[in-house]
Coordinates of C-alpha atoms in Angstrom, one line a residue:
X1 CA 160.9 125.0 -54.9
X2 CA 159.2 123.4 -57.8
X3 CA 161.3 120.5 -57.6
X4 CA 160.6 119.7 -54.3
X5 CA 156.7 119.9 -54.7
X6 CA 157.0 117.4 -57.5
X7 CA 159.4 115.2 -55.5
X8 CA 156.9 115.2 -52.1
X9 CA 153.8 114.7 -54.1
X10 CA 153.9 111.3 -55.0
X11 CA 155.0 110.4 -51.1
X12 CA 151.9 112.1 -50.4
X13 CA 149.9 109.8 -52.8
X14 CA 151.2 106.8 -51.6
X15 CA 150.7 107.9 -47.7
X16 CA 147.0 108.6 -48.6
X17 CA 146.7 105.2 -50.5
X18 CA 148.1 103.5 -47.5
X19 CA 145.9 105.2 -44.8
X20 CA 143.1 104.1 -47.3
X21 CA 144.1 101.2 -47.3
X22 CA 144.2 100.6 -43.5
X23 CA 140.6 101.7 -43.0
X24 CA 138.9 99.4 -45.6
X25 CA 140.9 96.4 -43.5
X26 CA 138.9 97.7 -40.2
X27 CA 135.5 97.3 -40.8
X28 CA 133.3 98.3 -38.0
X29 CA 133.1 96.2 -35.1
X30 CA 130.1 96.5 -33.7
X31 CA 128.6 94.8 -30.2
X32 CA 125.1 94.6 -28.9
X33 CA 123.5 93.4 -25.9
X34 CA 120.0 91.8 -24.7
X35 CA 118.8 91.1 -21.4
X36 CA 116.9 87.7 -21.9
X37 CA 115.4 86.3 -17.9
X38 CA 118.0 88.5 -16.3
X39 CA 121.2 87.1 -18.3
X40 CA 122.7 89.3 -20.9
X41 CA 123.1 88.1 -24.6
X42 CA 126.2 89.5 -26.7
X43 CA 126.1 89.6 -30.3
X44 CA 128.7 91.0 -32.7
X45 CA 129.4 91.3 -36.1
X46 CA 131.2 88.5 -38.0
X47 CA 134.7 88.8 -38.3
X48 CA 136.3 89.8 -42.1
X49 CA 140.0 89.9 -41.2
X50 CA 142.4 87.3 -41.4
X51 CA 144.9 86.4 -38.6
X52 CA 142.3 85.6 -36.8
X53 CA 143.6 84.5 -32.9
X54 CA 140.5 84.8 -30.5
X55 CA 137.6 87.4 -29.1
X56 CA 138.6 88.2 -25.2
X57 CA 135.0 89.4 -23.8
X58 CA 134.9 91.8 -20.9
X59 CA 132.6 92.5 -18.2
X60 CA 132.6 95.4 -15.5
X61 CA 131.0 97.4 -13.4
X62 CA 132.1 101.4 -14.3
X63 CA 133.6 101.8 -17.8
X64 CA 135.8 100.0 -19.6
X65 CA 138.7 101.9 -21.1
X66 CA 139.9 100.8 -24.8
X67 CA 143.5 98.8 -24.5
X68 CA 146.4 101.7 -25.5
X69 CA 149.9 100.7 -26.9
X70 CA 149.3 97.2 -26.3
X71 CA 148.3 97.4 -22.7
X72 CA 145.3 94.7 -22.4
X73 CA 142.0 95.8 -20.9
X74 CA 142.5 94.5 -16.5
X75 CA 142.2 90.7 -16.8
X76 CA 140.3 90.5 -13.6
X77 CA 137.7 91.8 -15.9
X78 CA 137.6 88.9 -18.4
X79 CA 134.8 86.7 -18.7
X80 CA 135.1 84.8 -21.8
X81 CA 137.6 83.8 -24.7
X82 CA 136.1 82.8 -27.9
X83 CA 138.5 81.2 -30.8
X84 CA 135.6 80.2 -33.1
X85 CA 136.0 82.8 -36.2
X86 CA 132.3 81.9 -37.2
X87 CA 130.7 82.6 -33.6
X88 CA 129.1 86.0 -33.1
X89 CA 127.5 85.8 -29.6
X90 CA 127.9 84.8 -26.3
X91 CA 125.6 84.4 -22.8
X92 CA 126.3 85.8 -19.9
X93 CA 124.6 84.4 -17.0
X94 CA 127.1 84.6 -14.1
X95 CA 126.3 88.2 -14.0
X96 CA 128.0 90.6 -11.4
X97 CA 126.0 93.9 -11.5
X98 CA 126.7 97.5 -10.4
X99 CA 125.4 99.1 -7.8
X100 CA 122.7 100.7 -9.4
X101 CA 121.7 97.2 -11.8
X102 CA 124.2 98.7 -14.7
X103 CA 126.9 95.8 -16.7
X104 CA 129.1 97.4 -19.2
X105 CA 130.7 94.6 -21.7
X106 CA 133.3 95.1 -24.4
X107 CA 134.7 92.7 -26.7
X108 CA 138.3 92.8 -28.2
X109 CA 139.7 91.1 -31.3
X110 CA 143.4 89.5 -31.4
X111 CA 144.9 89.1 -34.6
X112 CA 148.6 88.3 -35.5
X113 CA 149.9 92.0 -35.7
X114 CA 147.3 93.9 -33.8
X115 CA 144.2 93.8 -31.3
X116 CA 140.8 95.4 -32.4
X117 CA 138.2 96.3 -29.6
X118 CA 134.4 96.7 -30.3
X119 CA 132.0 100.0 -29.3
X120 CA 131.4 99.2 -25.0
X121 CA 127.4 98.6 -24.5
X122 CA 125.7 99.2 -21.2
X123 CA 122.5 97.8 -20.2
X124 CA 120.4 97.7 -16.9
X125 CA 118.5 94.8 -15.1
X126 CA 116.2 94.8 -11.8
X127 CA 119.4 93.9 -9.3
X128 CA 122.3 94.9 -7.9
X129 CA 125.6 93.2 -6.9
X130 CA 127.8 93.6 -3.1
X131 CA 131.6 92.7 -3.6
X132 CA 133.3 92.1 -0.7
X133 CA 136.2 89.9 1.3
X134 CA 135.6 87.4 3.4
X135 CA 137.9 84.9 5.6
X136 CA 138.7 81.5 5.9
X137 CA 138.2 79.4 2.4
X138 CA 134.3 79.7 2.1
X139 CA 131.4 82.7 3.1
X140 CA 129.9 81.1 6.3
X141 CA 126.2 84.1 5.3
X142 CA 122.8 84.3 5.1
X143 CA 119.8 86.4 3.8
X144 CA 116.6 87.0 5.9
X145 CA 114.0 89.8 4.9
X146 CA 113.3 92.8 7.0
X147 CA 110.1 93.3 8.5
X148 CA 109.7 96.7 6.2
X149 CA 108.8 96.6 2.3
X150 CA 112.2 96.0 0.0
X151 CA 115.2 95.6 2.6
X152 CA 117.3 92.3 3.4
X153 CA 119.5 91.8 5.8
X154 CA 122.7 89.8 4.6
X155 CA 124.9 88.6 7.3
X156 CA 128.4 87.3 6.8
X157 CA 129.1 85.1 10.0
X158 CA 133.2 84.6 8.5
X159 CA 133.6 88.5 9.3
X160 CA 130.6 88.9 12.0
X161 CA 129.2 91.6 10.1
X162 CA 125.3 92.6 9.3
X163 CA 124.4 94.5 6.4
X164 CA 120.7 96.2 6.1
X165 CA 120.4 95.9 1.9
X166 CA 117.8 98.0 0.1
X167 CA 117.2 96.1 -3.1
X168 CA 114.7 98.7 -4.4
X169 CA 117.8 101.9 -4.2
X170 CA 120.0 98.9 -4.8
X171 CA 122.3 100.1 -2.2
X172 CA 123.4 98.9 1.1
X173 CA 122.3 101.2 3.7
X174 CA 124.1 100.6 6.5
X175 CA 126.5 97.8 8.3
X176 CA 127.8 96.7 11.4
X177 CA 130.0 94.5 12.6
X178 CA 128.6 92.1 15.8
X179 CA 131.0 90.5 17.7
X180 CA 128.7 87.8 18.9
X181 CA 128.2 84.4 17.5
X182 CA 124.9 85.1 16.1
X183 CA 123.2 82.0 16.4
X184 CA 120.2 83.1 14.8
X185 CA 118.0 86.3 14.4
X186 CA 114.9 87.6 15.1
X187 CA 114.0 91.2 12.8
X188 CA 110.6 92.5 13.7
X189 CA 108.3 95.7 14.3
X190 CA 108.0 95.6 17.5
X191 CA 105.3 98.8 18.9
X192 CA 106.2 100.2 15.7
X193 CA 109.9 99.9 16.0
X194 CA 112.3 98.3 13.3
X195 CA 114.3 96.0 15.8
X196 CA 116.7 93.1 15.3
X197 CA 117.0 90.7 18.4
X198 CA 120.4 88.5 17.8
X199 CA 121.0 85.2 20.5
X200 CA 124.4 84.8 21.5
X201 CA 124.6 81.8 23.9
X202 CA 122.8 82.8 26.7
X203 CA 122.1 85.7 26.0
X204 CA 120.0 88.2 23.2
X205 CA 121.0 91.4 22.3
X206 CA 118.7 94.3 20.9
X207 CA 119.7 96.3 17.8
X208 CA 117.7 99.6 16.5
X209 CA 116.6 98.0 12.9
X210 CA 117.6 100.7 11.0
X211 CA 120.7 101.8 12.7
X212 CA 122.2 98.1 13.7
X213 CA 123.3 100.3 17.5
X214 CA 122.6 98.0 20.2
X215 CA 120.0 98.9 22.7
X216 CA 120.1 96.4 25.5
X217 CA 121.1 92.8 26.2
X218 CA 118.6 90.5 28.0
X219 CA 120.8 87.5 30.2
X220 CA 119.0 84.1 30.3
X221 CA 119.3 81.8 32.5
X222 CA 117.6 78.7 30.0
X223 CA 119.3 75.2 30.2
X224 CA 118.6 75.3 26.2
X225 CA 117.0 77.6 24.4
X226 CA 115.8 76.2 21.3
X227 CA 114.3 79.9 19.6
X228 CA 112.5 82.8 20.8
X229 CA 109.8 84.9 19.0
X230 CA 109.2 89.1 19.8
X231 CA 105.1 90.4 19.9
X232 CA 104.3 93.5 21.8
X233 CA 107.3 94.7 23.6
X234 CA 107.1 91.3 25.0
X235 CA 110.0 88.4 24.0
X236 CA 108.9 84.5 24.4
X237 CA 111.7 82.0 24.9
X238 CA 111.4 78.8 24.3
X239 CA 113.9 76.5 25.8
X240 CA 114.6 73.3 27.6
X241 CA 115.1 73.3 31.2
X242 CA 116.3 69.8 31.4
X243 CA 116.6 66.9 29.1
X244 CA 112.9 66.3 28.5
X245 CA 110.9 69.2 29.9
X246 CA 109.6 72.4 27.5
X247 CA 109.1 75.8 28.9
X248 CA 107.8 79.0 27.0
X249 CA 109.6 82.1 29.5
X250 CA 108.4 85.6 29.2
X251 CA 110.3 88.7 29.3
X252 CA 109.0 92.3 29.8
X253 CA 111.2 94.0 27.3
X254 CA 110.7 97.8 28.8
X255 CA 112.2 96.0 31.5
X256 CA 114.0 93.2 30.3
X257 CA 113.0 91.2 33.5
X258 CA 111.1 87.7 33.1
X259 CA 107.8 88.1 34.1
X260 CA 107.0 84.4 34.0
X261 CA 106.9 80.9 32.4
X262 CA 105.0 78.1 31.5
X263 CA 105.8 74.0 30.6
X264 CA 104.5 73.1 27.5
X265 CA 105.7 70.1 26.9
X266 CA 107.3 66.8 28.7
X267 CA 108.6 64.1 26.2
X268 CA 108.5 60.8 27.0
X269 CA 111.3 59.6 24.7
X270 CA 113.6 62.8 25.6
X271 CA 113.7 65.6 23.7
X272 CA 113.7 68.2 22.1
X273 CA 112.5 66.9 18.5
X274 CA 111.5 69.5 15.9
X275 CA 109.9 71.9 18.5
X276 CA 109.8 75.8 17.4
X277 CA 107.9 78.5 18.7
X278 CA 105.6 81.0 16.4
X279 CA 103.7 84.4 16.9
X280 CA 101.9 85.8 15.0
X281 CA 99.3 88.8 14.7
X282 CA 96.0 86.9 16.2
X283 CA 95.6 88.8 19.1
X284 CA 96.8 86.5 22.7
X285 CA 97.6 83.8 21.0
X286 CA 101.1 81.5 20.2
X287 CA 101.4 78.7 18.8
X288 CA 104.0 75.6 20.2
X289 CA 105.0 73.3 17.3
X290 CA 107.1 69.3 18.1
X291 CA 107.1 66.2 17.5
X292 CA 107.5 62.8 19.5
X293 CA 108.5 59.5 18.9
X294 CA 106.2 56.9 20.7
X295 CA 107.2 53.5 21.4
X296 CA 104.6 51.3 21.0
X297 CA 104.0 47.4 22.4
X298 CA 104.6 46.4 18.6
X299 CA 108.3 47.0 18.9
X300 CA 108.6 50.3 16.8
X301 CA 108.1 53.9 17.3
X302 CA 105.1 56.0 16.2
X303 CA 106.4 59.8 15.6
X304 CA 103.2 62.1 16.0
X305 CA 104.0 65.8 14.8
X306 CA 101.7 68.2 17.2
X307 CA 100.7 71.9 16.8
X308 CA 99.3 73.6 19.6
X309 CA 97.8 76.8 20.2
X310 CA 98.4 78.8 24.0
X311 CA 96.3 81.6 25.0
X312 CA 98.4 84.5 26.7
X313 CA 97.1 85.9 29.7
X314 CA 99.0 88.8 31.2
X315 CA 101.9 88.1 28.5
X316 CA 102.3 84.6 29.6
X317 CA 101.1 81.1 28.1
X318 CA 97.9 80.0 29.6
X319 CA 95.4 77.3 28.9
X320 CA 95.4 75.6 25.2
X321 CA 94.0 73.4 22.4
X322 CA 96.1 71.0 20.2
X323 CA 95.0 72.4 16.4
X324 CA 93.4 69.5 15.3
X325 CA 93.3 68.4 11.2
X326 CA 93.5 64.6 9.8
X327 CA 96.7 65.7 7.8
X328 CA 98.0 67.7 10.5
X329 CA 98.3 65.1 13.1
X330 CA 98.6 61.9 11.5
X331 CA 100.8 59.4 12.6
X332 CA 103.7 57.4 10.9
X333 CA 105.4 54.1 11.9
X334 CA 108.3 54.5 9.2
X335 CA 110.9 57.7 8.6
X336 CA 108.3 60.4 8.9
X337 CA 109.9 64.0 8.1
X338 CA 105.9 65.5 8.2
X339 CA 107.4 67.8 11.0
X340 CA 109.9 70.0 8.9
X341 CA 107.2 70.7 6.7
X342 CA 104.6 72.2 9.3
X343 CA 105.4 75.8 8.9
X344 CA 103.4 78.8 10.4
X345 CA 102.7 82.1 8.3
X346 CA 104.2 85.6 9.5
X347 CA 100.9 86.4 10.6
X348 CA 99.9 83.5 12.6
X349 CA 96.8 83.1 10.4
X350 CA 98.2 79.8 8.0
X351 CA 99.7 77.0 8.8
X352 CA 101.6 74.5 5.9
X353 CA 100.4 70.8 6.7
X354 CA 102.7 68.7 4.8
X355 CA 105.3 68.9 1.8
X356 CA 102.2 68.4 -1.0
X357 CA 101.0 71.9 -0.7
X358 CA 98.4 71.6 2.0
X359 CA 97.4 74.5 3.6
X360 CA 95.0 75.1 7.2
X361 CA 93.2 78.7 7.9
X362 CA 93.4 79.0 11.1
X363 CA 90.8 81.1 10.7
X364 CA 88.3 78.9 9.5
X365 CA 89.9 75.6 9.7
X366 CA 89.6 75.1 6.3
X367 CA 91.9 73.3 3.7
X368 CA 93.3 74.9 0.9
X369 CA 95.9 73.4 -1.8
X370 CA 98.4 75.0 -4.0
X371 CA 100.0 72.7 -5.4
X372 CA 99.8 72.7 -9.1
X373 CA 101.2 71.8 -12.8
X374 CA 105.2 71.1 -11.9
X375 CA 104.4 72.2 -8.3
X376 CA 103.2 68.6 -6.8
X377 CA 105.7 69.2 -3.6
X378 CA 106.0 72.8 -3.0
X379 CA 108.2 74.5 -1.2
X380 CA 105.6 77.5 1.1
X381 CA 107.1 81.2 1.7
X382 CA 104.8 83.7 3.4
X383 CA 104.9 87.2 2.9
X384 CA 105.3 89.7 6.3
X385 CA 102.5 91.1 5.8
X386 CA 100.0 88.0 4.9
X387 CA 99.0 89.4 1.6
X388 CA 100.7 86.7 -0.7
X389 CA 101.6 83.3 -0.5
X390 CA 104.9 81.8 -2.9
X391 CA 104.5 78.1 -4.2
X392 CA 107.6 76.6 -5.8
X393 CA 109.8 73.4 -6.5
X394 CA 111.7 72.3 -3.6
X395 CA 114.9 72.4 -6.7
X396 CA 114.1 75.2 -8.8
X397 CA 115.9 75.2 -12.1
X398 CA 115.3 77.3 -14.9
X399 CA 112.4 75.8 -16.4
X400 CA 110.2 75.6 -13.4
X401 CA 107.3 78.1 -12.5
X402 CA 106.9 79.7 -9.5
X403 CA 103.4 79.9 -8.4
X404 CA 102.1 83.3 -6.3
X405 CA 98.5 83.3 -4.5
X406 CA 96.7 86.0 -2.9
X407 CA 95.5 85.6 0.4
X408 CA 93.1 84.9 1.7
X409 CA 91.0 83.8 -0.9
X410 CA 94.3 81.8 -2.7
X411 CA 93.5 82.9 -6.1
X412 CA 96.6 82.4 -7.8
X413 CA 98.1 85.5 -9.2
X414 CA 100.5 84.6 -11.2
X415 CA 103.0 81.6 -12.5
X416 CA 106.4 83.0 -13.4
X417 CA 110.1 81.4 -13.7
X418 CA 112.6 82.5 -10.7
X419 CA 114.3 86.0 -12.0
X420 CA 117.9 84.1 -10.8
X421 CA 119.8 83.2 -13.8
X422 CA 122.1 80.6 -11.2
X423 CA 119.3 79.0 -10.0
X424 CA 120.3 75.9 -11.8
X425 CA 123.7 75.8 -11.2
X426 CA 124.7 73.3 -8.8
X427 CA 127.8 74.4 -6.5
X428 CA 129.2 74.0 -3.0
X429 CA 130.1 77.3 -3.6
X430 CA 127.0 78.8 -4.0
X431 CA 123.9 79.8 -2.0
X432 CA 120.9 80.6 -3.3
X433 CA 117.2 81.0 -3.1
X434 CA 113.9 83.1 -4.0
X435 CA 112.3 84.7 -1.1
X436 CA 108.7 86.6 -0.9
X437 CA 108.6 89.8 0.3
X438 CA 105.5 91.4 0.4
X439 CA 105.0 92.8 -3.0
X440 CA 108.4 91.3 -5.0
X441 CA 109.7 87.9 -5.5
X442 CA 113.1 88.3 -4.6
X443 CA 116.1 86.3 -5.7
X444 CA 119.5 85.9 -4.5
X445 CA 122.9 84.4 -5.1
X446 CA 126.1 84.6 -2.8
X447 CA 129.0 82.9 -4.8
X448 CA 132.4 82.1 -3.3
X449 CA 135.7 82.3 -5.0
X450 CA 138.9 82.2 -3.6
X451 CA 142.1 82.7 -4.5
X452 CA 145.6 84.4 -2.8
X453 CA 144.0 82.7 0.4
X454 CA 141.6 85.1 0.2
X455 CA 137.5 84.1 -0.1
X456 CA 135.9 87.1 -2.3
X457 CA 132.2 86.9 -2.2
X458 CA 129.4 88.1 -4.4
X459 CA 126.3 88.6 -3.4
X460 CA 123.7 89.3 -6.6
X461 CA 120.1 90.3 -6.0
X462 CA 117.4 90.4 -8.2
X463 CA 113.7 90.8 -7.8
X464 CA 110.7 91.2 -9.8
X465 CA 107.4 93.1 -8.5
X466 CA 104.3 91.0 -9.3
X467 CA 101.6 93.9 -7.8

């Protein structure tokens, strides 16, 4: 028995020396993580070893499991490759977040004879992501804000599905799929109702807000209906009812039966050009927005942009005044885009003159300006409910402020870069933009990859309360 002790002891020894050994060649590979304008910074510790390949980095949504008897972590989850011995961190800015804001990363070490992973860090950031499939070789979608605090509606036209988003649980509450072509939306409050009115063709349908079940379908009978705008249980169409002529038709939605019409407009030159119908909360009133191109006995065409404002008597466009303003009526004899740029607020109560930040009170009729610093040809975005106004670059890239004023006195609240790390990426693929709603400036980008004939879409929101 003594024999074998002191025959097994050295092996022992040399086991232990070896295990030793082992550890002192695996130093601690540790990982960090820092949030830096809503992209995540990486940094490790340098690497010691030698045989030295590469550094995979990994990025997921739920846990990431350490690779086992050489089974690599799921490549669908790999983000980066670094083969640089000397670099020790990385940036993450094409993020793709859970469901409740949370990105786990891990980072794993190849070297000739084995692989070495790193501690997995977690960190959260004010957004969510939506995965999702999509057909054809591109996402055909869109964002507009509910009429409610924090919820978007993101419809994907490719699958004819609407999604109500609520980006302050950063969860999506509900979805439906519409059959219809959806050629654009109306979402509103109507007598203290969440609805959603969707056109089709000739005709609109009626969805509860919240639920997306539809309530009723209104037929028209319009030659063209250009938009259509929901106050007071009452819907206003505008359309064209031959090539030149402008009518505003009324509907009685308890009843969905038109209760009457009005012509608005007869162009000259044809039509329509850059007409659009708003309503907002001044009490009887719309307002009828075009534009017209004049020819003149000098041989070229003036283009006039015109606002008008129509009292409603009995729910139906009455008498009315042209809103008159130097800026807001001037003429042009050369490429005059003035009319894209003459937007109405939510409320009815502002109205965006031009592209250089020029805004009238209708209130008052007085001039106010926001443009600023980098701002000299702002972009406008009301809030629903009136409270804020957004200023920013018509190209917003990283570096560029957004500007937020208070209404109604336009005291500017704050200057603040857009929370959307892609902002500045420039893609076919992606769509992006920062919207106001109410209390939050809101970002958003919807990027498009495809692969196995297959279009899988990301949609990452982000937002930042300013209140």
């Amino acid at each position: 028995m003594t024999k074998i002790y002191v025959a097994v002891l050295p092996l022992l020894i040399l086991f232990c020396f070896s295990c030793r050994k082992e550890i002192a060649l695996t130093p601690g590979f540790e990982l960090s993580a820092t949030s830096e304008n809503n992209s995540v910074v990486l940094n490790w510790s340098p690497v010691l070893l030698s045989g030295f390949k590469s550094i995979n980095i990994y990025r997921s949504v739920s846990p990431i499991p350490d690779p086992l008897f050489n089974k690599p972590i799921d490549a669908s989850l790999l983000i980066g490759t670094v083969t640089d011995k000397t670099s020790t961190t990385f940036k993450d800015s094409n993020l793709v977040l859970g469901s409740g804001g949370v990105v786990y990363y891990k980072i794993v070490m190849n070297l000739t004879d084995r692989v070495i992973p790193s501690n997995e860090v977690q960190t959260s950031l004010d957004g969510f992501s939506i995965i999702y499939n999509s057909k054809g070789f591109a996402s055909n979608a869109f964002i507009t804000p509910f009429p409610e605090k924090n919820m978007l509606y993101l419809v994907d036209y490719n699958i004819s599905t609407i999604s109500l988003v609520d980006y302050s649980q950063k969860r999506i509450i509900k979805s439906a799929i519409i059959t219809q072509n959806m050629n654009n939306m109306c979402p509103v409050i109507n007598s203290g109702n969440a609805e959603l009115f969707v056109r089709n063709n000739l005709s609109i349908t009626c969805y509860d807000g919240l639920t997306l079940m539809s309530k009723y379908v209104i037929n028209l009978t319009a030659y063209s209906l250009i938009n259509f705008k929901v106050k007071d249980n009452y819907m206003y169409v505008l359309y064209m009812s031959s090539y030149n002529t402008a009518k505003i038709r009324t509907y009685d939605l308890s009843t969905q039966l038109m209760v009457g019409e009005k012509t608005v407009y007869t162009f000259t030159n044809g039509g329509p050009y850059g007409c659009n119908l708003y309503i907002g909360s001044q009490t009887n009133k719309i307002l009828f927005k075009y534009y017209e191109e004049i020819y003149n006995p000098l041989g070229f065409y003036v283009i006039k942009s015109v606002c008008v404002n129509y009292n409603i008597v009995n729910h139906v466009a009455a008498d009315s005044a042209i809103i008159s303003h130097p800026l807001l009526n001037a003429d042009s004899i050369s490429n005059n885009n003035n009319f894209y740029n003459i937007q109405l607020s939510q409320d009815g109560n502002y109205l965006s003159c031009n592209e250089k930040g020029d805004i009238l009170s209708l209130s008052d009729n007085s001039l106010q300006s926001v443009k600023s610093g980098s701002n000299v040809n702002p972009r406008i975005v009301y809030s629903n409910t009136g409270n804020y106004l957004l200023a920013k670059p018509a190209n917003v890239i990283s570096s560029n402020l957004i500007d937020v004023y208070s209404l109604p006195n336009f005291n500017l609240v704050m200057s603040l870069k857009s929370p959307n790390p892609q902002l500045n990426q420039s893609s076919s693929s992606m769509l992006k933009d920062d919207i106001l709603d109410n209390d939050s400036l809101v970002s958003y980008n919807l990027k498009n990859t495809f692969a196995n004939n297959q279009t899988k879409s990301v949609l990452t929101v982000f937002f930042k309360k300013f209140d």
